Coordinates of C-alpha atoms in Angstrom, one line a residue:
M12 CA 60.5 -65.9 -25.5
G13 CA 57.3 -66.9 -27.4
Q14 CA 53.8 -65.9 -26.6
F15 CA 52.4 -66.1 -23.1
R16 CA 50.0 -69.0 -22.8
V17 CA 46.6 -68.4 -21.0
L18 CA 44.1 -71.1 -20.1
L19 CA 40.5 -70.0 -19.7
V20 CA 39.2 -72.5 -17.2
D21 CA 35.7 -71.3 -17.4
A22 CA 35.0 -68.8 -20.2
A23 CA 32.6 -65.9 -20.2
P24 CA 29.0 -66.9 -21.2
G25 CA 27.2 -66.2 -24.4
P26 CA 28.2 -63.3 -26.7
L27 CA 30.7 -62.1 -24.0
L28 CA 33.0 -65.0 -24.9
G29 CA 33.9 -63.4 -28.2
R30 CA 34.7 -60.1 -26.5
E31 CA 36.9 -61.9 -23.9
L32 CA 38.8 -63.9 -26.6
E33 CA 39.3 -60.8 -28.7
R34 CA 40.7 -58.9 -25.7
L35 CA 43.1 -61.6 -24.8
L36 CA 44.3 -62.2 -28.4
G37 CA 44.6 -58.4 -28.8
H38 CA 47.2 -58.5 -26.0
G39 CA 49.2 -61.0 -28.0
L40 CA 48.4 -63.9 -25.7
A41 CA 48.1 -67.6 -26.8
V42 CA 44.7 -68.8 -25.6
T43 CA 43.5 -72.2 -24.6
L44 CA 39.7 -72.4 -24.1
N45 CA 38.1 -75.0 -21.9
L46 CA 34.8 -75.9 -23.7
R47 CA 33.2 -77.7 -20.7
R48 CA 30.9 -74.8 -19.8
V49 CA 30.4 -73.5 -23.4
A50 CA 26.8 -73.9 -24.6
D51 CA 27.4 -74.1 -28.4
R52 CA 30.8 -75.8 -28.7
A53 CA 30.5 -76.5 -32.4
A54 CA 29.8 -72.8 -33.2
V55 CA 32.8 -71.7 -31.1
R56 CA 35.1 -74.2 -32.7
A57 CA 34.0 -73.1 -36.1
E58 CA 34.5 -69.4 -35.3
W59 CA 37.7 -69.5 -33.3
G60 CA 39.4 -72.8 -34.3
D61 CA 42.1 -71.0 -36.3
R62 CA 43.1 -68.6 -33.5
V63 CA 42.5 -70.6 -30.2
E64 CA 43.4 -74.0 -28.9
F65 CA 40.7 -76.1 -27.2
T66 CA 40.4 -78.5 -24.3
D67 CA 37.5 -80.0 -22.4
F68 CA 37.6 -81.0 -18.8
D69 CA 35.7 -80.6 -15.5
P70 CA 37.4 -77.7 -13.7
F71 CA 36.0 -78.8 -10.4
D72 CA 37.9 -82.1 -10.6
E73 CA 41.3 -81.2 -9.3
A74 CA 43.2 -84.0 -11.2
A75 CA 41.5 -83.0 -14.4
L76 CA 42.2 -79.4 -13.8
L77 CA 45.9 -80.0 -13.3
A78 CA 46.1 -82.3 -16.3
G79 CA 44.4 -79.7 -18.5
T80 CA 46.7 -77.0 -17.2
V81 CA 50.0 -78.7 -17.7
R82 CA 49.0 -80.5 -21.0
D83 CA 51.9 -82.5 -22.4
G84 CA 54.4 -80.8 -20.2
L85 CA 53.8 -77.4 -21.9
G86 CA 51.9 -75.7 -19.1
H87 CA 50.3 -72.3 -19.1
H88 CA 51.7 -69.0 -17.8
A89 CA 48.3 -67.9 -16.6
V90 CA 45.0 -69.4 -15.6
K91 CA 41.7 -67.4 -15.7
S92 CA 38.8 -68.4 -13.5
R93 CA 35.3 -66.9 -13.2
A94 CA 33.1 -69.3 -11.2
G95 CA 35.4 -69.8 -8.2
V96 CA 37.1 -73.0 -9.3
P97 CA 39.2 -74.2 -6.3
L98 CA 42.9 -73.6 -6.9
R99 CA 44.5 -75.3 -4.0
A100 CA 48.1 -76.1 -2.9
A101 CA 48.4 -79.4 -4.9
F102 CA 47.2 -77.7 -8.1
L103 CA 49.5 -74.8 -7.6
A104 CA 52.5 -77.0 -7.0
G105 CA 51.9 -79.0 -10.1
A106 CA 51.0 -76.1 -12.4
A107 CA 54.0 -74.0 -11.3
R108 CA 56.7 -76.7 -11.2
P109 CA 60.0 -75.7 -12.8
G110 CA 60.1 -78.7 -15.2
L111 CA 57.2 -77.3 -17.3
A112 CA 58.0 -75.4 -20.5
H113 CA 55.6 -72.7 -19.3
P114 CA 55.1 -72.8 -15.5
L115 CA 52.2 -71.0 -14.0
R116 CA 52.9 -67.3 -13.1
V117 CA 49.5 -65.6 -12.9
I118 CA 46.0 -66.5 -11.7
G119 CA 43.3 -64.1 -12.9
R120 CA 39.8 -64.0 -11.2
A121 CA 37.0 -62.3 -13.1
G122 CA 35.4 -61.2 -9.9
A123 CA 36.2 -59.8 -6.5
G124 CA 36.6 -62.8 -4.2
T125 CA 39.8 -64.9 -4.1
D126 CA 38.9 -67.3 -1.3
H127 CA 38.9 -70.1 -3.9
V128 CA 42.7 -69.7 -4.2
D129 CA 45.3 -70.9 -1.7
L130 CA 47.0 -67.5 -1.5
T131 CA 49.8 -68.7 0.8
A132 CA 50.7 -71.6 -1.6
A133 CA 50.5 -69.2 -4.6
A134 CA 53.0 -66.9 -3.0
R135 CA 55.2 -69.9 -2.1
H136 CA 55.3 -70.9 -5.8
G137 CA 55.7 -67.4 -7.2
V138 CA 52.2 -67.1 -8.6
T139 CA 50.6 -63.7 -8.6
V140 CA 46.8 -63.6 -8.0
T141 CA 44.9 -60.7 -9.5
H142 CA 41.1 -60.0 -9.4
T143 CA 38.6 -57.3 -10.3
P144 CA 37.3 -55.7 -7.1
G145 CA 34.3 -53.5 -7.7
S146 CA 33.4 -54.9 -11.1
N147 CA 30.1 -56.3 -9.8
A148 CA 29.3 -53.8 -7.0
D149 CA 26.2 -52.3 -8.6
A150 CA 24.9 -55.7 -9.7
V151 CA 25.2 -57.2 -6.2
A152 CA 23.7 -54.1 -4.5
E153 CA 20.7 -54.3 -6.9
F154 CA 20.3 -58.0 -6.1
A155 CA 20.3 -57.4 -2.4
L156 CA 17.5 -54.9 -2.8
A157 CA 15.6 -57.4 -4.8
Q158 CA 16.0 -60.0 -2.1
L159 CA 14.8 -57.5 0.5
L160 CA 11.7 -56.5 -1.5
T161 CA 10.8 -60.1 -2.3
L162 CA 10.8 -61.1 1.4
T163 CA 9.2 -58.0 2.9
R164 CA 6.4 -57.9 0.4
D165 CA 6.0 -61.7 0.2
I166 CA 6.0 -61.6 -3.6
R167 CA 6.7 -65.3 -4.1
S168 CA 3.6 -66.5 -2.3
Y169 CA 1.3 -64.0 -3.9
D170 CA 2.6 -65.0 -7.3
A171 CA 2.0 -68.7 -6.6
A172 CA -1.5 -68.0 -5.3
A173 CA -2.4 -65.8 -8.3
H174 CA -1.2 -68.6 -10.7
R175 CA -3.6 -70.9 -8.9
G176 CA -6.5 -68.5 -9.5
E177 CA -6.6 -67.3 -5.8
W178 CA -7.1 -63.6 -4.9
R179 CA -5.2 -62.9 -1.7
A180 CA -4.7 -59.8 0.4
P181 CA -2.4 -59.4 3.3
V182 CA -3.9 -60.0 6.7
T183 CA -1.1 -57.9 8.3
P184 CA 0.2 -55.2 6.0
P185 CA 4.0 -55.3 5.7
P186 CA 6.2 -52.3 6.5
E187 CA 7.6 -50.0 3.9
L188 CA 11.3 -49.8 3.4
S189 CA 11.3 -46.3 4.9
E190 CA 10.2 -47.9 8.2
L191 CA 13.2 -50.2 8.4
M192 CA 16.8 -49.8 9.5
L193 CA 19.3 -51.4 7.2
G194 CA 22.5 -52.6 8.8
I195 CA 25.4 -53.3 6.4
V196 CA 28.3 -55.6 7.5
G197 CA 31.2 -54.5 5.3
A198 CA 31.3 -51.0 4.1
G199 CA 33.3 -51.6 0.9
R200 CA 32.4 -51.0 -2.7
I201 CA 29.3 -53.3 -2.6
G202 CA 28.2 -52.2 0.8
L203 CA 28.3 -48.5 -0.1
A204 CA 26.6 -49.1 -3.4
L205 CA 23.7 -50.8 -1.4
A206 CA 23.7 -48.0 1.1
G207 CA 23.2 -45.4 -1.6
R208 CA 20.3 -47.2 -3.2
A209 CA 18.6 -48.0 0.1
G210 CA 19.0 -44.4 1.3
A211 CA 17.4 -43.2 -2.0
L212 CA 14.4 -45.4 -1.2
G213 CA 14.0 -43.8 2.2
M214 CA 15.8 -46.4 4.5
D215 CA 17.9 -45.4 7.4
V216 CA 21.3 -47.1 6.9
Q217 CA 24.1 -48.0 9.3
A218 CA 27.3 -49.9 8.5
L219 CA 30.1 -51.8 10.2
A220 CA 33.4 -51.4 8.4
R221 CA 35.8 -54.4 8.2
H222 CA 38.6 -52.7 10.2
R223 CA 38.6 -50.8 13.4
D224 CA 40.3 -47.8 11.9
A225 CA 37.6 -47.5 9.3
A226 CA 34.8 -48.2 11.8
R227 CA 35.9 -45.8 14.5
A228 CA 34.5 -42.7 12.8
P229 CA 33.7 -40.3 15.6
R230 CA 30.1 -40.3 16.8
P231 CA 28.7 -37.9 19.4
G232 CA 28.2 -39.6 22.8
L233 CA 29.9 -42.9 21.9
A234 CA 33.6 -43.5 22.7
S235 CA 35.5 -46.4 21.3
T236 CA 37.2 -48.7 23.8
S237 CA 38.7 -50.9 21.1
A238 CA 42.4 -51.5 21.1
P239 CA 44.2 -49.9 18.1
G240 CA 45.3 -52.1 15.2
P241 CA 44.1 -53.3 11.9
A242 CA 42.1 -56.3 13.2
P243 CA 38.6 -56.5 11.8
A244 CA 36.1 -54.5 13.9
F245 CA 33.7 -57.4 14.3
R246 CA 36.0 -59.9 15.8
S247 CA 35.7 -60.0 19.6
A248 CA 36.4 -63.0 21.9
A249 CA 33.4 -62.1 24.1
R250 CA 31.2 -60.4 21.4
P251 CA 29.3 -58.5 24.2
A252 CA 25.8 -57.3 23.5
P253 CA 25.5 -53.5 23.4
A254 CA 24.4 -51.8 26.5
P255 CA 20.8 -50.5 26.3
A256 CA 20.4 -46.8 25.9
S257 CA 18.6 -44.7 28.5
M258 CA 15.3 -43.3 27.1
S259 CA 15.5 -40.4 29.5
A260 CA 18.9 -39.3 28.4
P261 CA 19.4 -40.1 24.8
R262 CA 22.8 -39.5 23.2
P263 CA 22.9 -36.7 20.6
A264 CA 22.5 -37.8 17.0
P265 CA 25.1 -37.0 14.4
A266 CA 24.2 -34.4 11.8
R267 CA 23.1 -35.9 8.5
A268 CA 25.4 -35.3 5.5
S269 CA 22.6 -34.1 3.3
T270 CA 20.8 -30.9 4.1
S271 CA 18.0 -31.6 1.6
D272 CA 16.7 -34.6 3.6
P273 CA 13.9 -33.4 5.8
R274 CA 13.9 -36.4 8.1
P275 CA 15.2 -36.1 11.6
A276 CA 18.7 -37.5 12.2
P277 CA 18.8 -40.9 13.8
A278 CA 20.3 -41.3 17.2
S279 CA 23.4 -43.3 17.6
A280 CA 23.0 -47.1 17.5
S281 CA 21.9 -48.9 20.6
T282 CA 19.7 -51.9 21.5
S283 CA 16.7 -49.6 21.3
D284 CA 15.5 -48.1 18.0
P285 CA 17.9 -45.3 17.0
R286 CA 15.1 -43.5 15.0
P287 CA 12.5 -41.1 16.5
A288 CA 9.3 -42.8 17.5
P289 CA 6.2 -41.9 15.5
A290 CA 4.1 -39.1 16.9
S291 CA 1.4 -41.6 18.1
A292 CA 3.9 -43.8 20.0
S293 CA 4.7 -43.3 23.7
M294 CA 8.4 -42.7 24.4
S295 CA 8.2 -45.0 27.3
A296 CA 7.2 -48.0 25.2
P297 CA 9.7 -49.8 22.9
R298 CA 9.2 -49.4 19.2
P299 CA 7.2 -52.3 17.7
A300 CA 9.2 -54.6 15.5
P301 CA 8.3 -54.7 11.8
A302 CA 5.9 -57.4 10.7
R303 CA 7.6 -60.7 9.9
A304 CA 8.1 -61.1 6.2
S305 CA 5.7 -63.8 5.2
V306 CA 7.4 -66.4 3.0
S307 CA 5.1 -69.3 3.8
A308 CA 3.6 -71.6 1.2
P309 CA 0.7 -70.0 -0.7
G310 CA -2.7 -70.1 0.8
P311 CA -4.7 -67.9 3.2
A312 CA -2.2 -65.9 5.2
P313 CA -2.2 -67.1 8.8
A314 CA -2.4 -64.8 11.8
P315 CA 0.8 -64.1 13.6
T316 CA 1.8 -67.1 15.7
S317 CA 4.5 -65.6 17.9
A318 CA 4.0 -62.8 20.4
A319 CA 7.7 -62.1 20.0
R320 CA 7.0 -60.8 16.5
P321 CA 4.4 -58.0 16.8
A322 CA 3.2 -56.1 13.7
P323 CA 4.3 -52.5 13.4
A324 CA 2.0 -49.8 14.6
P325 CA 0.1 -48.1 11.8
A326 CA 1.7 -44.9 10.5
S327 CA 0.1 -41.7 11.6
T328 CA -2.0 -40.1 8.9
S329 CA -1.9 -36.6 10.5
A330 CA 1.9 -36.3 10.1
P331 CA 3.0 -38.0 6.8
R332 CA 6.6 -38.8 6.4
P333 CA 8.2 -36.5 3.8
V334 CA 9.0 -38.2 0.5
P335 CA 12.8 -39.0 0.3
A336 CA 15.0 -37.5 -2.4
L337 CA 15.3 -39.5 -5.5
A338 CA 19.1 -40.0 -5.0
S339 CA 21.1 -40.4 -1.8
T340 CA 24.7 -39.3 -1.2
Q341 CA 24.3 -39.8 2.5
A342 CA 27.0 -42.0 3.9
P343 CA 25.8 -44.8 6.2
R344 CA 26.1 -44.1 9.9
P345 CA 29.1 -46.0 11.3
V346 CA 28.5 -48.7 14.0
L347 CA 31.4 -49.9 16.1
T348 CA 30.6 -53.5 16.8
L349 CA 28.7 -56.4 15.2
P350 CA 26.4 -57.0 18.3
E351 CA 25.4 -53.4 18.2
L352 CA 24.5 -53.5 14.5
L353 CA 22.6 -56.8 14.8
A354 CA 20.6 -55.6 17.8
T355 CA 19.5 -52.3 16.1
S356 CA 18.9 -53.3 12.4
D357 CA 15.6 -54.6 10.9
V358 CA 17.6 -55.9 7.9
V359 CA 21.2 -57.1 8.0
S360 CA 23.1 -57.4 4.7
L361 CA 26.5 -59.1 4.5
H362 CA 29.2 -57.7 2.2
L363 CA 32.5 -59.2 3.3
P364 CA 35.2 -61.4 1.8
L365 CA 35.6 -64.9 3.3
T366 CA 38.8 -64.9 5.4
P367 CA 39.9 -66.7 8.5
E368 CA 38.5 -63.7 10.5
T369 CA 35.1 -63.7 8.8
R370 CA 34.5 -67.5 8.6
G371 CA 31.6 -68.4 10.9
L372 CA 31.1 -64.7 11.7
I373 CA 27.3 -65.1 12.0
G374 CA 26.4 -68.1 14.2
R375 CA 23.8 -69.0 16.8
A376 CA 24.9 -66.3 19.3
E377 CA 24.8 -63.6 16.6
L378 CA 21.5 -64.6 15.2
A379 CA 20.0 -64.5 18.7
L380 CA 20.9 -60.8 19.0
M381 CA 18.8 -59.8 16.0
R382 CA 15.6 -57.8 16.4
P383 CA 12.2 -59.6 16.3
G384 CA 11.1 -59.9 12.7
A385 CA 14.5 -59.2 11.3
I386 CA 15.8 -60.4 7.9
L387 CA 19.3 -61.5 7.0
L388 CA 20.7 -61.1 3.4
N389 CA 23.8 -62.9 2.3
T390 CA 25.3 -62.2 -1.1
A391 CA 28.9 -62.4 0.2
R392 CA 30.2 -65.9 0.9
G393 CA 28.5 -69.0 2.4
G394 CA 31.2 -69.7 5.0
I395 CA 30.5 -66.4 6.7
V396 CA 27.2 -67.7 8.0
D397 CA 26.7 -71.0 10.0
E398 CA 24.1 -72.5 7.7
Q399 CA 22.9 -75.0 10.2
A400 CA 22.4 -72.3 12.9
L401 CA 20.6 -70.2 10.3
A402 CA 18.3 -73.1 9.3
D403 CA 17.6 -73.9 13.0
A404 CA 16.7 -70.2 13.6
L405 CA 14.3 -70.1 10.6
R406 CA 12.5 -73.2 11.8
D407 CA 11.9 -71.8 15.2
P408 CA 8.8 -69.5 15.3
A409 CA 10.0 -67.9 18.6
H410 CA 13.4 -66.9 17.1
P411 CA 13.7 -63.2 16.3
L412 CA 14.9 -63.9 12.8
A413 CA 11.9 -64.0 10.5
A414 CA 13.5 -64.7 7.1
A415 CA 16.7 -64.9 5.2
A416 CA 17.8 -64.6 1.5
V417 CA 21.0 -66.6 0.7
D418 CA 22.8 -66.4 -2.6
T419 CA 26.1 -68.0 -1.5
F420 CA 26.6 -71.3 0.3
E421 CA 29.3 -73.3 2.0
H422 CA 29.0 -76.0 -0.7
E423 CA 28.3 -74.8 -4.3
H424 CA 28.1 -76.1 -7.9
A425 CA 28.1 -79.9 -8.2
A426 CA 28.6 -80.1 -4.4
F427 CA 25.6 -77.9 -3.6
A428 CA 23.9 -78.9 -0.4
S429 CA 22.5 -76.9 2.4
P430 CA 20.3 -77.4 5.5
L431 CA 18.3 -74.4 4.2
H432 CA 16.7 -76.6 1.5
G433 CA 12.9 -76.6 1.8
L434 CA 12.5 -73.8 4.3
P435 CA 9.7 -71.5 3.1
N436 CA 11.2 -68.5 4.8
A437 CA 14.6 -68.9 3.1
L438 CA 14.9 -67.4 -0.3
L439 CA 17.7 -69.4 -2.1
T440 CA 19.5 -68.5 -5.3
P441 CA 22.6 -70.1 -6.9
H442 CA 25.3 -67.4 -6.5
I443 CA 24.0 -65.1 -9.2
A444 CA 23.9 -61.7 -7.5
G445 CA 26.8 -60.4 -9.6
M446 CA 25.8 -62.0 -12.9
T447 CA 24.5 -59.1 -14.9
R448 CA 25.6 -58.4 -18.5
G449 CA 27.5 -55.2 -17.5
A450 CA 29.2 -56.7 -14.4
M451 CA 30.4 -59.8 -16.2
A452 CA 31.7 -57.9 -19.2
T453 CA 33.6 -55.5 -16.9
A454 CA 35.1 -58.4 -14.9
A455 CA 36.1 -60.4 -17.9
L456 CA 37.8 -57.6 -19.8
R457 CA 39.5 -56.2 -16.7
C458 CA 40.8 -59.6 -15.8
A459 CA 42.2 -60.0 -19.3
D460 CA 44.0 -56.7 -19.0
H461 CA 45.3 -57.5 -15.6
M462 CA 46.8 -60.8 -16.6
A463 CA 48.4 -59.3 -19.7
A464 CA 50.0 -56.5 -17.7
L465 CA 51.4 -58.9 -15.1
L466 CA 52.8 -61.3 -17.7
A467 CA 54.5 -58.4 -19.4
G468 CA 56.1 -57.2 -16.2
R469 CA 53.8 -54.1 -15.8
P470 CA 52.3 -54.6 -12.3
D471 CA 51.7 -50.9 -11.5
G472 CA 48.1 -50.3 -10.6
I473 CA 47.1 -54.0 -11.0
P474 CA 45.1 -55.3 -8.0
V475 CA 46.8 -58.3 -6.4
A476 CA 45.4 -60.5 -3.6
T477 CA 47.8 -61.6 -0.9
A478 CA 47.3 -63.9 2.1

């Protein structure tokens, strides 16, 4: 048999393209490069024209994608995608049909998510789907922290005001990260990478794992009533709110993993704050919510307009909080249900794949459970959050949700549209959380290696996505 043919539907950007092509050619693969998203096409043709074939089509046009893949009845054994180009049933049927000289056998995704591929149809047509889980974990974790700091410190409005020559100071000082509880939905590679970074900055961190067996880590004083099975922990027909904890008889807190951290261990999650109240606070009064992250248009900062979003109490100067360690190996405290996590977190960060179980996971009912002044971060997938419900919550000054940072949307690329457009308390970015130099290089080169191994009949150790 001749060389295996690989189509790069959307190539790696900039100088990384050369590394990607060298890696594929080094595996003995015959490469066809789609030039549609290449910045300097003439330079690429001049450099690679004697080693690579070229094509040019819009990969988000399904008819053009199929025509470019089958090309004169030759076809390609593998297709590589980076930007989540939809690979649906009709494309898979056409690209894998037996009449082609080289029917499709492998789809490679330079990234973790595979929701853009119809995995059921791929299996039906004998197409193996591989991806690169963990390749962008550090990049996305860093980006989530950037989102959080931008919102809590209102950086955008101060920058805009300074560019207009205005000197502004906060009317209500914002909380520090060490005053906030971070709740992570999805304790996989990215979620744990974020947990470690947030813990190193002094945040208390709790997490909800995707599956019950992972989420049911024992916690003193809290028994699980969930039925056994691999179903995701956060799916519940009733989605009951957690029962309030009694302030007179708090449940014992789990021991912290690190003995070097001088902070008291947090109590188990409940609808009340799991952390000890400051010395100046009365135990009979609820902990004040953190100040709402101001993301309004630049100008003099207004006074709070909603009694439901009180500013935090000033920190006691007589008992300063110890400085956290520079690095954190503390595992996030497990939480058993999504309502419990939402009701006890000041910041909620989503790190889940888009599946039938997670689609629409965060809707109106879930947003209403959040703490006053809470922030939602989504660097996962747009379909996990009901964008209309999120937009309505952000427009409502009485709603507990204060702000949101969204990097992924239900409709992206040329179809980009969202009800979040124009909302000053919504920080919107175009799905760039994982786009760092290191993350993209790791994903591109791993993907090349995975496709080559699968085409050569060496599947051992290669990550494969299934329906």
